[in-house]
Short mmCIF file of C-alpha atoms in Angstrom, two decimals:
data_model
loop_
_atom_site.label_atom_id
_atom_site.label_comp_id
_atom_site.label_asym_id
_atom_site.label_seq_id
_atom_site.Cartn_x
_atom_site.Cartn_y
_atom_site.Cartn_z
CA UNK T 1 45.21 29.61 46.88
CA UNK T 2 44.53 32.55 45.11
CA UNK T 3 41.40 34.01 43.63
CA UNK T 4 42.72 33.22 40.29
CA UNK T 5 43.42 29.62 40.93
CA UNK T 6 40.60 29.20 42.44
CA UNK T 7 38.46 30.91 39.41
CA UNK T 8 40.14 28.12 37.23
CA UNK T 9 39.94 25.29 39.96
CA UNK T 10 36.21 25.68 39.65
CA UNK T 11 36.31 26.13 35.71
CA UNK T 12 37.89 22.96 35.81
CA UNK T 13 35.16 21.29 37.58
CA UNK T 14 32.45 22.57 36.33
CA UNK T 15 32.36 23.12 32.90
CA UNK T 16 32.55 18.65 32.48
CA UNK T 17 29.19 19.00 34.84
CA UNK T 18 28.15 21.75 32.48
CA UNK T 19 28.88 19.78 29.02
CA UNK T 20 27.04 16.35 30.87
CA UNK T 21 24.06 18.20 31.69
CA UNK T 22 24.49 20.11 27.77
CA UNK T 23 24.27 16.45 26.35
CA UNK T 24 21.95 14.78 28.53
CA UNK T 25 20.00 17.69 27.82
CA UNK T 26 20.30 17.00 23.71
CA UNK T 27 19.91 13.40 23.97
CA UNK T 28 16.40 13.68 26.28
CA UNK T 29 15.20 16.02 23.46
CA UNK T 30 16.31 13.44 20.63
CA UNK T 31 14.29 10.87 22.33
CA UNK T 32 11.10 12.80 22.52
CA UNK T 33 8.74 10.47 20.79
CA UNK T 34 5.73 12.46 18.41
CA UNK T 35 2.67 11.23 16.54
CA UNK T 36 0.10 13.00 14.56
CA UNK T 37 -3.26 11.91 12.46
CA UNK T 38 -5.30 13.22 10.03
CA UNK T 39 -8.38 12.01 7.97
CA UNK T 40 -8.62 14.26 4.95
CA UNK T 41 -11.71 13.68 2.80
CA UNK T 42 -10.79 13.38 -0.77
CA UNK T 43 -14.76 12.71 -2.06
CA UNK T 44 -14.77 14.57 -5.43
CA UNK T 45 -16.51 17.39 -5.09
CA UNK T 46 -17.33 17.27 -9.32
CA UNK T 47 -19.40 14.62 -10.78
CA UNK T 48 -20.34 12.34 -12.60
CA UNK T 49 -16.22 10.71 -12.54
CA UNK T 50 -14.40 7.77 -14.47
CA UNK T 51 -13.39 4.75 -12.56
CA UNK T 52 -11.07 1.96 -13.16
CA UNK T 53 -10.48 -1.67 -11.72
CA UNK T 54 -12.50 -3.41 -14.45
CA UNK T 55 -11.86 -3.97 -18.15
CA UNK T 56 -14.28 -1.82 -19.17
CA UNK T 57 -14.53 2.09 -18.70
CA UNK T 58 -17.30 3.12 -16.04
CA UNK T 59 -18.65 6.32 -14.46
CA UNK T 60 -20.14 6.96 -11.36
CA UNK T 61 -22.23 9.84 -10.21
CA UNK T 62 -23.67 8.44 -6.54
CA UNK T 63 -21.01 8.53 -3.20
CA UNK T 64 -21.93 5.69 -0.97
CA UNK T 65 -19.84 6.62 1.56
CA UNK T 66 -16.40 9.27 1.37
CA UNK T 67 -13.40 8.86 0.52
CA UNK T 68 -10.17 9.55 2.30
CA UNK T 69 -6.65 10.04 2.34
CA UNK T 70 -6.08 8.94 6.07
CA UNK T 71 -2.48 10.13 7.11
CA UNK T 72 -0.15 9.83 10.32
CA UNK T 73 3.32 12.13 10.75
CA UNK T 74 6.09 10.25 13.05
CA UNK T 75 9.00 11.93 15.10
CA UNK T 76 11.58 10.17 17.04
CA UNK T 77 13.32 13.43 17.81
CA UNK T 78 15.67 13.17 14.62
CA UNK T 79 13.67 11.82 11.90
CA UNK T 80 10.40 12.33 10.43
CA UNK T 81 8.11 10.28 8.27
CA UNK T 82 4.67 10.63 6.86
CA UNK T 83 2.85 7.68 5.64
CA UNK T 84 -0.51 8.22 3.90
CA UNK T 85 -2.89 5.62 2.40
CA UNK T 86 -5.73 6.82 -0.16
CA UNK T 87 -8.51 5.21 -1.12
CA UNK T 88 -8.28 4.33 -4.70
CA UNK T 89 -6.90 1.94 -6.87
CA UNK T 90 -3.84 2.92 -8.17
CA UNK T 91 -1.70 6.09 -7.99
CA UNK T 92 0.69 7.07 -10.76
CA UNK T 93 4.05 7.85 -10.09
CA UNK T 94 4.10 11.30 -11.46
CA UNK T 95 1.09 12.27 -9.45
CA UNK T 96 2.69 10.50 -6.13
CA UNK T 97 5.79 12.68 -7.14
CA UNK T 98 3.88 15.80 -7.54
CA UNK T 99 2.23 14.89 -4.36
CA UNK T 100 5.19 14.35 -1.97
CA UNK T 101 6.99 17.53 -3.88
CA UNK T 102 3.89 19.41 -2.09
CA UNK T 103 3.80 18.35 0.94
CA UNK T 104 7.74 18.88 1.12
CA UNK T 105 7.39 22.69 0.56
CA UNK T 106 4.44 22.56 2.84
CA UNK T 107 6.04 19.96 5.89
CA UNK T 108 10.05 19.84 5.39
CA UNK T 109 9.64 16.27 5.26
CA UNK T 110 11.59 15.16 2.77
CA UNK T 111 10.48 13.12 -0.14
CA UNK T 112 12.16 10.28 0.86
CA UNK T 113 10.65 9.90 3.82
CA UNK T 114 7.17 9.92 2.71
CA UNK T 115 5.10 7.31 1.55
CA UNK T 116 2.30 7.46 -0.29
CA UNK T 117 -0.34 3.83 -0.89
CA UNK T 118 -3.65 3.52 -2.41
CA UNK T 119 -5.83 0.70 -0.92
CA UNK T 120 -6.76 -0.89 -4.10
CA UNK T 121 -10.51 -0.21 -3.72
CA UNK T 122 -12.37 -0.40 -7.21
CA UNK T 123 -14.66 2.20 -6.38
CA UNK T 124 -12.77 5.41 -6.59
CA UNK T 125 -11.85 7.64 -9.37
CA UNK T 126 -9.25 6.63 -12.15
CA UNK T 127 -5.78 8.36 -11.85
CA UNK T 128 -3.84 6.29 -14.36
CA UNK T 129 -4.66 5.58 -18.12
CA UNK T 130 -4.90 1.48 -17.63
CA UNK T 131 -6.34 -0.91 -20.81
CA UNK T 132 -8.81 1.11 -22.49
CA UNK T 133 -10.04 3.46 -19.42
CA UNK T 134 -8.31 6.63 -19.07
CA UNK T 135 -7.60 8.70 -15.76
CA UNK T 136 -10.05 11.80 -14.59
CA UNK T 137 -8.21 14.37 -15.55
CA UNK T 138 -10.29 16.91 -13.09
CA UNK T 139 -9.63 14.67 -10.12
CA UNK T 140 -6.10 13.57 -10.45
CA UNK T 141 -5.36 17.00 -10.68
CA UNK T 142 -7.09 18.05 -7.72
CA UNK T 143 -5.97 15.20 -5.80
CA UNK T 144 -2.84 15.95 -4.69
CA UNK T 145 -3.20 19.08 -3.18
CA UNK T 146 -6.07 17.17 -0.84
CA UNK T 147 -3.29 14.80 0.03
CA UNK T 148 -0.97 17.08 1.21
CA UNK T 149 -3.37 19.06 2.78
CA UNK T 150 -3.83 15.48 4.97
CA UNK T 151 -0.40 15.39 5.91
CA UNK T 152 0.46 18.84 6.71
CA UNK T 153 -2.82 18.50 9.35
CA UNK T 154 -1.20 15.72 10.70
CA UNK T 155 1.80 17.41 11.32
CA UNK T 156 -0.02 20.25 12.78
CA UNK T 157 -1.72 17.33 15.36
CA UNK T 158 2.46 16.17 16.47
CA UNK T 159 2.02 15.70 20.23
CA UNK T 160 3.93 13.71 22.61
CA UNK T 161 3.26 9.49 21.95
CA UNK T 162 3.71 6.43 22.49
CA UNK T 163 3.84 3.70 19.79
CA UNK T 164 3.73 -0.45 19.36
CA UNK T 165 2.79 -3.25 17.27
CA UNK T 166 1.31 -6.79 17.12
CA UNK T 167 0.15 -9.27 14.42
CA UNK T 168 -3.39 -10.39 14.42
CA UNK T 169 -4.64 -13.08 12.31
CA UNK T 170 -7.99 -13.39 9.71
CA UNK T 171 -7.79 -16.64 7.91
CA UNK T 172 -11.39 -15.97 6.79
CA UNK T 173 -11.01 -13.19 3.98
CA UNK T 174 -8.22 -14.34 2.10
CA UNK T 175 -7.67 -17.41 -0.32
CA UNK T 176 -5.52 -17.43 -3.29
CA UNK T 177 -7.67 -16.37 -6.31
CA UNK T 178 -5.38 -17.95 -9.37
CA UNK T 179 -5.61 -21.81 -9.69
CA UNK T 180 -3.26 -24.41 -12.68
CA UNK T 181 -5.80 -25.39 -14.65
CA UNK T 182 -6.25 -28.79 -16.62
CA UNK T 183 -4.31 -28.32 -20.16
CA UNK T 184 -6.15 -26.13 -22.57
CA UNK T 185 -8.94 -24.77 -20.50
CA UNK T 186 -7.62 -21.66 -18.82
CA UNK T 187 -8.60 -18.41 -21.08
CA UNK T 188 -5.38 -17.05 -22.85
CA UNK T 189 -4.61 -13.16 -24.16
CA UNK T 190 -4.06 -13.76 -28.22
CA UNK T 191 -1.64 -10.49 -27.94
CA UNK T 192 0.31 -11.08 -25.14
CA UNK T 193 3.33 -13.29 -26.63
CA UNK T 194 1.77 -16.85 -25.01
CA UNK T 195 -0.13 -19.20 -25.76
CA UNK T 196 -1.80 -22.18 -23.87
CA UNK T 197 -2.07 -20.34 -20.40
CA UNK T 198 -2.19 -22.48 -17.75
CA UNK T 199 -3.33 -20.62 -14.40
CA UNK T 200 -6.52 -18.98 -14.57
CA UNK T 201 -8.07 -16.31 -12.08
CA UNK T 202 -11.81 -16.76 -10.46
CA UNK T 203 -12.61 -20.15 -12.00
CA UNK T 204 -15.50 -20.57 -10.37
CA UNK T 205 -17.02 -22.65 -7.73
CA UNK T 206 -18.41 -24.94 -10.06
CA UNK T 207 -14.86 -24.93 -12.99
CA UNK T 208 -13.80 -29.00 -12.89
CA UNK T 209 -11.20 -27.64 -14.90
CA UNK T 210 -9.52 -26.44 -11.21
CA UNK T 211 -6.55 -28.65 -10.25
CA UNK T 212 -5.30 -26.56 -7.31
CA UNK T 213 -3.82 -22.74 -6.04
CA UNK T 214 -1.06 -21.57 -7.49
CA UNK T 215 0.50 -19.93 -4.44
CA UNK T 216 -0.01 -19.45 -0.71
CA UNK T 217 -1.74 -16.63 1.13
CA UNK T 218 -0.56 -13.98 4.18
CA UNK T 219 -3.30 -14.22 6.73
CA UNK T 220 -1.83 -12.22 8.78
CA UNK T 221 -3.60 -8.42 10.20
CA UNK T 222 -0.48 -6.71 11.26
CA UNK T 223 -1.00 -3.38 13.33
CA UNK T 224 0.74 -0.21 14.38
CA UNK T 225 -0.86 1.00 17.22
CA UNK T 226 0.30 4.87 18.48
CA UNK T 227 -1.07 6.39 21.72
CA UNK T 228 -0.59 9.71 23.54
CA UNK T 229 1.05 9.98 26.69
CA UNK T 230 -1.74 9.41 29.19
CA UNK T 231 -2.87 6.77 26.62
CA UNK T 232 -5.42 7.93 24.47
CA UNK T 233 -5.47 6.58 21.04
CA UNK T 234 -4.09 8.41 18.31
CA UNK T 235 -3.72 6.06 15.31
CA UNK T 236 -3.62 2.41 14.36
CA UNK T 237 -1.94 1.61 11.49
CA UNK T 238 -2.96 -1.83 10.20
CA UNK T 239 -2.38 -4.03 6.80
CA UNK T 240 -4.34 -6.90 5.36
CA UNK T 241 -3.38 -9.17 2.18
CA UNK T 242 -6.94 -8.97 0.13
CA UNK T 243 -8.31 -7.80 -2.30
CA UNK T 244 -11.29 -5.32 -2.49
CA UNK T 245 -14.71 -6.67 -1.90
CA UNK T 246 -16.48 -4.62 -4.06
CA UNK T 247 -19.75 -2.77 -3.48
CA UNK T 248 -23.06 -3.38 -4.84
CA UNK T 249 -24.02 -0.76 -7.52
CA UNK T 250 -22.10 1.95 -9.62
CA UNK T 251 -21.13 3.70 -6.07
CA UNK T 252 -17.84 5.27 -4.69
CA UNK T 253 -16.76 3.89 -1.59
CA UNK T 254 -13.75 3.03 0.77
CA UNK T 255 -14.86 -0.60 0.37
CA UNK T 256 -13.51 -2.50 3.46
CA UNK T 257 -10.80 -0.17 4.15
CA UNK T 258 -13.07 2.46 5.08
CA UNK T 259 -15.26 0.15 7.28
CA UNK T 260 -12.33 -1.06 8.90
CA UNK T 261 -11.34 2.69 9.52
CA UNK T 262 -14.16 3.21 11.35
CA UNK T 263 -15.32 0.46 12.86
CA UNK T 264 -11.04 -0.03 14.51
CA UNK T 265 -12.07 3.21 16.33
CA UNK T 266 -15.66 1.54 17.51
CA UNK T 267 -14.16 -1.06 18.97
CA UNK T 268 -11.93 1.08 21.09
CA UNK T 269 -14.08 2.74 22.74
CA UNK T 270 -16.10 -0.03 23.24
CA UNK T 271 -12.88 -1.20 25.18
CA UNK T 272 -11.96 2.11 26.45
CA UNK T 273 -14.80 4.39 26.80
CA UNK T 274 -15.97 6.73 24.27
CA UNK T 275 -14.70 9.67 26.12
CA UNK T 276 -10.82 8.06 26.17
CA UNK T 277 -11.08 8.16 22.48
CA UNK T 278 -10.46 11.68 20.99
CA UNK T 279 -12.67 12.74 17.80
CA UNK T 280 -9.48 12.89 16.07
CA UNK T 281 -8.73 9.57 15.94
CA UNK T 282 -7.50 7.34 12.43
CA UNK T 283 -8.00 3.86 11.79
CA UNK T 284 -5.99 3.44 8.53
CA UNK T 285 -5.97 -0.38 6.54
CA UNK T 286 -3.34 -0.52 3.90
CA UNK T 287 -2.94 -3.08 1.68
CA UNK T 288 -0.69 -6.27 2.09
CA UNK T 289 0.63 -8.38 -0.68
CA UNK T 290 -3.06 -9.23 -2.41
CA UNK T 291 -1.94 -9.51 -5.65
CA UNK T 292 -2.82 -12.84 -6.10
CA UNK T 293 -5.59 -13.41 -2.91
CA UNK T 294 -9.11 -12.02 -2.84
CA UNK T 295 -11.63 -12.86 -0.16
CA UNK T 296 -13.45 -15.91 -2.44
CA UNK T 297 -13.33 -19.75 -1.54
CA UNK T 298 -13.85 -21.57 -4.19
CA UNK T 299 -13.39 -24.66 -3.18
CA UNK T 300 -15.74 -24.57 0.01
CA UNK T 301 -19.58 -24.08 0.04
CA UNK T 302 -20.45 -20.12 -1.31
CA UNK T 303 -20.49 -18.27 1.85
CA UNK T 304 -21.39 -14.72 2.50
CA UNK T 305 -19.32 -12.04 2.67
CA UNK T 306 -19.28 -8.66 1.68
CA UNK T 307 -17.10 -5.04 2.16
CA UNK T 308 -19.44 -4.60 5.78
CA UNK T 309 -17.82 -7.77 6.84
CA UNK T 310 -14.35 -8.18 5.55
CA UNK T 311 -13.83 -4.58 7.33
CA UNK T 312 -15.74 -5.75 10.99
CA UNK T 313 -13.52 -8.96 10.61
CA UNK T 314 -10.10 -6.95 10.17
CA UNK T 315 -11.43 -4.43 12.97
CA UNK T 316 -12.01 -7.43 15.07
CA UNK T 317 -8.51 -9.17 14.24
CA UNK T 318 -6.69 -5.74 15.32
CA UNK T 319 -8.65 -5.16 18.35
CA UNK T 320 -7.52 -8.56 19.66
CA UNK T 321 -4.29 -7.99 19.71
CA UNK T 322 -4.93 -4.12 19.92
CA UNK T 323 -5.56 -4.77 23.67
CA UNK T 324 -2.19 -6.08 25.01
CA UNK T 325 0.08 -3.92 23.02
CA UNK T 326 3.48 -2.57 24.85
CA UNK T 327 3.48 1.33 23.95
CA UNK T 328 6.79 2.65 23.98
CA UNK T 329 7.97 6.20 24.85
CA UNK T 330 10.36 6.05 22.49
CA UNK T 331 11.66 3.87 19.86
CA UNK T 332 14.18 5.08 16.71
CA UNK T 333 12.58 5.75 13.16
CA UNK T 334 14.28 5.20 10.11
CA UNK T 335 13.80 5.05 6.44
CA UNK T 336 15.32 4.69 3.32
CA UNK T 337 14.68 4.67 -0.74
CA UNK T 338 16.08 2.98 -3.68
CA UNK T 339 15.38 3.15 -7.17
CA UNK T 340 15.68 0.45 -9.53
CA UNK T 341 15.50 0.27 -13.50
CA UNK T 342 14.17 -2.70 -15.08
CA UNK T 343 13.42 -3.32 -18.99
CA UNK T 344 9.98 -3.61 -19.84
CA UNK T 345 7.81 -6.23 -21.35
CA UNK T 346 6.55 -4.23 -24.87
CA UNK T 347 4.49 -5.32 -27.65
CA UNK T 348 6.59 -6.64 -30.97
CA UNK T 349 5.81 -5.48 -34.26
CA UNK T 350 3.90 -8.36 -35.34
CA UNK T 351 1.73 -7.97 -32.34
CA UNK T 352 0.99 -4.55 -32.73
CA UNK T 353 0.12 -5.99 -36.34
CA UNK T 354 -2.65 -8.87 -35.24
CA UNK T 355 -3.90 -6.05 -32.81
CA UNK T 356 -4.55 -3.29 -35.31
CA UNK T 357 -6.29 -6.29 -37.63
CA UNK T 358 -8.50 -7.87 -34.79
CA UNK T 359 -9.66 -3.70 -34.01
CA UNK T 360 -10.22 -3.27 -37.52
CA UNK T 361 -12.19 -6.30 -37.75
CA UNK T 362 -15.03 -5.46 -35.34
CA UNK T 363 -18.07 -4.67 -36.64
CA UNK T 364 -19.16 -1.33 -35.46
CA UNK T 365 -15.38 -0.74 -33.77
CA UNK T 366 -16.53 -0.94 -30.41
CA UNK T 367 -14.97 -2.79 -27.73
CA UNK T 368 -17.12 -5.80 -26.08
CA UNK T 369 -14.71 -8.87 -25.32
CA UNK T 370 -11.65 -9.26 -23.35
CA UNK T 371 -9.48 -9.70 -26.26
CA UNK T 372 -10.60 -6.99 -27.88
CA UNK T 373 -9.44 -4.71 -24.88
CA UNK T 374 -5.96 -6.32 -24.85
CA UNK T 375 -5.53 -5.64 -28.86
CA UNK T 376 -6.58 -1.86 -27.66
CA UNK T 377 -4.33 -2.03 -25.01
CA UNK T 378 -1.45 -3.94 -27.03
CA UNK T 379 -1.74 -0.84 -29.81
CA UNK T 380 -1.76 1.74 -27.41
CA UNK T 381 1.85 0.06 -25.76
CA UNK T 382 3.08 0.60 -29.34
CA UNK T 383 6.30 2.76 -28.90
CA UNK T 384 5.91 2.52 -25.23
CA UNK T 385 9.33 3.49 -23.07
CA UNK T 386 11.87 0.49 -23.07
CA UNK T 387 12.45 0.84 -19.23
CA UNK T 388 11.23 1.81 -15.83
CA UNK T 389 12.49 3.58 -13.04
CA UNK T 390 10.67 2.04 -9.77
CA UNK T 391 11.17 3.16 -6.06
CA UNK T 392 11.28 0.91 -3.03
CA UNK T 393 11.49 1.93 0.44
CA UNK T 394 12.25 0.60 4.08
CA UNK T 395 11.10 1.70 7.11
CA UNK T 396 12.52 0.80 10.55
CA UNK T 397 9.96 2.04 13.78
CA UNK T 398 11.68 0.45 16.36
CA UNK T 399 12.00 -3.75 15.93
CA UNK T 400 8.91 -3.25 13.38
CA UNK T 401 10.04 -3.02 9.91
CA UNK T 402 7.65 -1.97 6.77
CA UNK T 403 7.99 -2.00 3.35
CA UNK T 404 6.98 -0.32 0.44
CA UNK T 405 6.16 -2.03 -2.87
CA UNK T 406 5.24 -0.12 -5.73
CA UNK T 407 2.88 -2.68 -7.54
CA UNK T 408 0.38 -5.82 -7.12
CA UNK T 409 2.42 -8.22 -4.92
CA UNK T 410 1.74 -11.85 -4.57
CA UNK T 411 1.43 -13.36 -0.96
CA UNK T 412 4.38 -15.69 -1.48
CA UNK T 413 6.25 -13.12 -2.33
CA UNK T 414 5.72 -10.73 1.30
CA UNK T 415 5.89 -13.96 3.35
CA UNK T 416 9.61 -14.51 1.82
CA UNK T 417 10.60 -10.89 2.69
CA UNK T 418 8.76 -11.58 6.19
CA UNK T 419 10.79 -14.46 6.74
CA UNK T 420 13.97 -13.03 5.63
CA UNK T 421 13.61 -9.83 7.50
CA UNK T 422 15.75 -9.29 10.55
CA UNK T 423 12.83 -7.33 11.77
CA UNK T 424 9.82 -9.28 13.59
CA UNK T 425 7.32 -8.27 13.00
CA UNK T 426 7.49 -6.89 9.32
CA UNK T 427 4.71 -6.34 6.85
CA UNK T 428 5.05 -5.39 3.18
CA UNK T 429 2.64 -2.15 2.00
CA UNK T 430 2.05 -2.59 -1.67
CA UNK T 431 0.53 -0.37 -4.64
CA UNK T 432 2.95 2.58 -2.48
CA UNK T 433 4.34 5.36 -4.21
CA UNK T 434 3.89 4.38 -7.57
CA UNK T 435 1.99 1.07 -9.48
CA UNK T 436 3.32 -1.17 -11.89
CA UNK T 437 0.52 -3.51 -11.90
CA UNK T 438 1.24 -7.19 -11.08
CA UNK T 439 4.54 -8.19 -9.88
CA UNK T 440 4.58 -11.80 -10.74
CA UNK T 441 7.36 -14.29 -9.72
CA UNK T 442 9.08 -15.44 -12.66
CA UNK T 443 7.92 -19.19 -11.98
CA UNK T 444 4.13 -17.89 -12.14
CA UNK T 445 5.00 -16.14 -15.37
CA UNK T 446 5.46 -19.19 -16.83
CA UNK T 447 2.02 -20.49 -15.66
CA UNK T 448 0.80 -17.61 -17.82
CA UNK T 449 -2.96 -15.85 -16.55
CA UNK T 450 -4.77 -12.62 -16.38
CA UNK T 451 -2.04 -11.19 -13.74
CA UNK T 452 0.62 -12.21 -16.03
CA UNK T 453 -1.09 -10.32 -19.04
CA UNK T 454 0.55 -7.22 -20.42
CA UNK T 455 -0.79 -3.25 -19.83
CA UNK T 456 0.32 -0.02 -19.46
CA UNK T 457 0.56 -0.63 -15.71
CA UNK T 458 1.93 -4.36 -16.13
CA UNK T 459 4.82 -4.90 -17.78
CA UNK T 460 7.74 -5.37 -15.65
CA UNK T 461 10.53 -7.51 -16.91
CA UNK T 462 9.65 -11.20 -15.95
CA UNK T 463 12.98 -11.24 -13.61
CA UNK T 464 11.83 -7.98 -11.60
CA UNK T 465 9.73 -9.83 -8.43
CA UNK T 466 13.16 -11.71 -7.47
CA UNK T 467 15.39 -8.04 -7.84
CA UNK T 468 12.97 -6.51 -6.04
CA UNK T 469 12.46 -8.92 -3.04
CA UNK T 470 15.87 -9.54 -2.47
CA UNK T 471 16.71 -5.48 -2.49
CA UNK T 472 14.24 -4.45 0.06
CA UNK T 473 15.48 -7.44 1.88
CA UNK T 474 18.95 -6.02 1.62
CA UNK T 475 17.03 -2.42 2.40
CA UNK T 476 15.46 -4.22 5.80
CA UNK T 477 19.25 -5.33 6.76
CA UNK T 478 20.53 -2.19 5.85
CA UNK T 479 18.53 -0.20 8.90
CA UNK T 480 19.24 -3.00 10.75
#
């Protein structure tokens, strides 16, 4: 054989071995599984600031404990997410927009492939315009530079990891909160379109006028759970379907969210040994679909409970489950986004009308009941924008699927999409990337109630809940 033969004989063999080894090469790469965490502390640095959640405007000038924007980057190799959840009530989608814009020229993660929730605490500082209180304008512009701040640190932490997930239970905290009422004695908006509203929120332990819940409740404490290599917690990632708590005084806080944060991390190195539990660390508590649930009983004795608790009972709900999780060294990520227009409810003329006369009517023009705040509020929706552009998103980490709900969700509605989901376990993140208030099954529209009530951040078409179940369903399939 000559040398020339032989040149190309062993061309022949070994350039398949070369192209193997080339690809097995590639695909061991693409299945490097990476996790980072960070805890940025959003506290604002100016005081006194404005804060929302109730009907009337407040300000607070005293930090009880900080507030964060807790944050944890994902890499499968080919695709990267960042999911960040901020204590506060509600984000705006411009500012989420402006928010995920930054961290995109900061991270390269693109925008869809970034979500961005607020925990629904009531003690943090207003960044929408909602009824008659209107956003800080010093902190919502601050904001989201802090938030991308978070994420690009957590990038900056990506190390090798592995990742899994369990559902824990806490049937304790969370009871539905809107009840039918007996004809004529739930309290009714005079400039909302309805009259004789029949479900009523809160009606008291001692209301005979109670005939029964209007819907069921998720109990479930659902938990993403991501470990280095050698097994040293890096994250857990849970979600609960409550309301806040609430803390005693005119005080920001994390509410339970933030206990939960910290007290998640306690309870692993309880387990584990402080030393096996870096300083970097990140419990994170999102919230489920709470829209209609809060943590009150009322039809058992008053019990006890306040944002201490609710968080050491989550913490305790993950950590039981925590403790037998399978860790993988590598499972796929995916994730996609839709956007969907829907019409929305707006004030007619006539109501605008009644409004302006019921304002004009009070005696020194101040605002002191609730009806006076929705004749504000229906004014202020005069010449409001006829639709809304909403985003939804799906994630896929492995046989876990999450999604993202840009709104108040009732606990019917996430145990539908649970059910329906060809991933188990899923859990449903809501008030993410955007809020349009309460998203109300059309069938609980018709009960009428506070959620039901028009605002700037509630008014969805009454149809919307059933579009936008069924598409993230469709979303969920779709990764699938």
């Amino acid at each position: 054989m000559s040398k020339n033969n032989v040149f190309l004989w062993c061309l022949c063999i070994a350039a398949p071995v070369f192209w193997f080894l080339l690809f097995f090469a590639a695909s061991a790469s693409a299945q490097s599984f990476q996790a980072g965490a960070f805890a940025v502390d959003i506290t604002p640095i100016k005081l006194p600031v404005i804060v929302n959640g109730g009907f009337f405007p407040r300000t607070f000038e005293t930090v009880n404990d900080p507030l964060h924007a807790r944050c944890l980057v994902l890499d499968d190799g080919t695709e990267r997410i960042a999911l960040a959840v901020v204590d506060n009530c509600m984000l705006p989608l411009s500012l989420v927009e402006e928010t995920k814009r930054l961290i995109e020229n900061e991270t390269k993660i693109r925008r869809d492939r970034i979500m961005i929730s607020a925990t629904h605490c009531h003690s943090a500082p207003s960044l929408i315009f909602t009824r008659i209180t209107p956003a800080d304008a010093d902190y919502a512009a601050w904001l989201p530079k802090k938030i991308a701040e978070g994420v690009a640190a957590a990038v900056k932490n990506l190390a090798p990891a592995k990742i899994g997930w369990a559902v824990g239970n806490d049937p304790n905290n969370v009871f539905c909160r809107r009840f039918l009422m007996k004809e004529g004695t739930a309290t009714t908006n005079p400039f909302g379109g309805k009259s004789n509203d029949r479900a009523m929120m809160n009606p008291g332990h001692a209301n005979p006028n109670k005939i029964a819940r209007t819907g069921p409740v998720d109990t479930a404490v659902s938990v993403l759970s991501v470990v280095s290599k050698d097994d040293k917690p890096i994250a857990v990632f849970a979600n609960y379907s409550t309301h806040y708590t609430g803390v005693s005084g005119n005080v920001l806080s994390g509410d339970y969210f933030a206990v939960f944060a910290a007290r998640i991390k306690d309870k692993i190195a309880e387990k584990i040994g402080a030393e096996n539990v870096p300083d970097s660390f990140v419990g994170i508590m999102s919230n489920g679909t709470s829209g209609d649930a809060n943590c009150i009983d009322v039809f058992n004795p008053n019990r006890k409970f306040d944002y201490k608790s609710v968080g050491e009972d989550t913490a305790q709900a993950a950590m039981d489950v925590w403790v037998n999780i399978q860790h993988f060294d590598w499972v796929p990520l995916k994730m996609i986004e839709k956007r969907i227009t829907f019409n929305n409810r707006v004030p007619t003329p006539e109501e605008v009308q009644a409004a302006k006369a019921h304002i004009a009517a009070l005696p020194d023009g101040k605002h002191k009941t609730v009806n006076d705040i929705y004749a504000q509020t229906t004014i202020t929706m005069d010449g409001f924008p006829k639709t809304s552009e909403i985003p939804l998103q799906a994630i896929r980490i492995g046989e876990l699927g999450i999604t993202a709900l840009p709104g108040e969700i009732y606990g019917i509605t996430g145990l539908e999409i649970k059910a329906r989901s060809p991933f188990a376990p899923t859990f449903n993140v809501s008030l993410a990337n955007a809020c349009f208030g309460y998203i109300v099954p059309e069938e609980q529209h018709r009960l009428g109630g506070y959620n039901t009530w028009r605002t700037q951040t509630s008014h969805l078409e009454v149809g919307a809940e059933a579009v936008i179940r069924q598409t993230v369903v469709e979303m969920l399939n779709e990764l699938r």
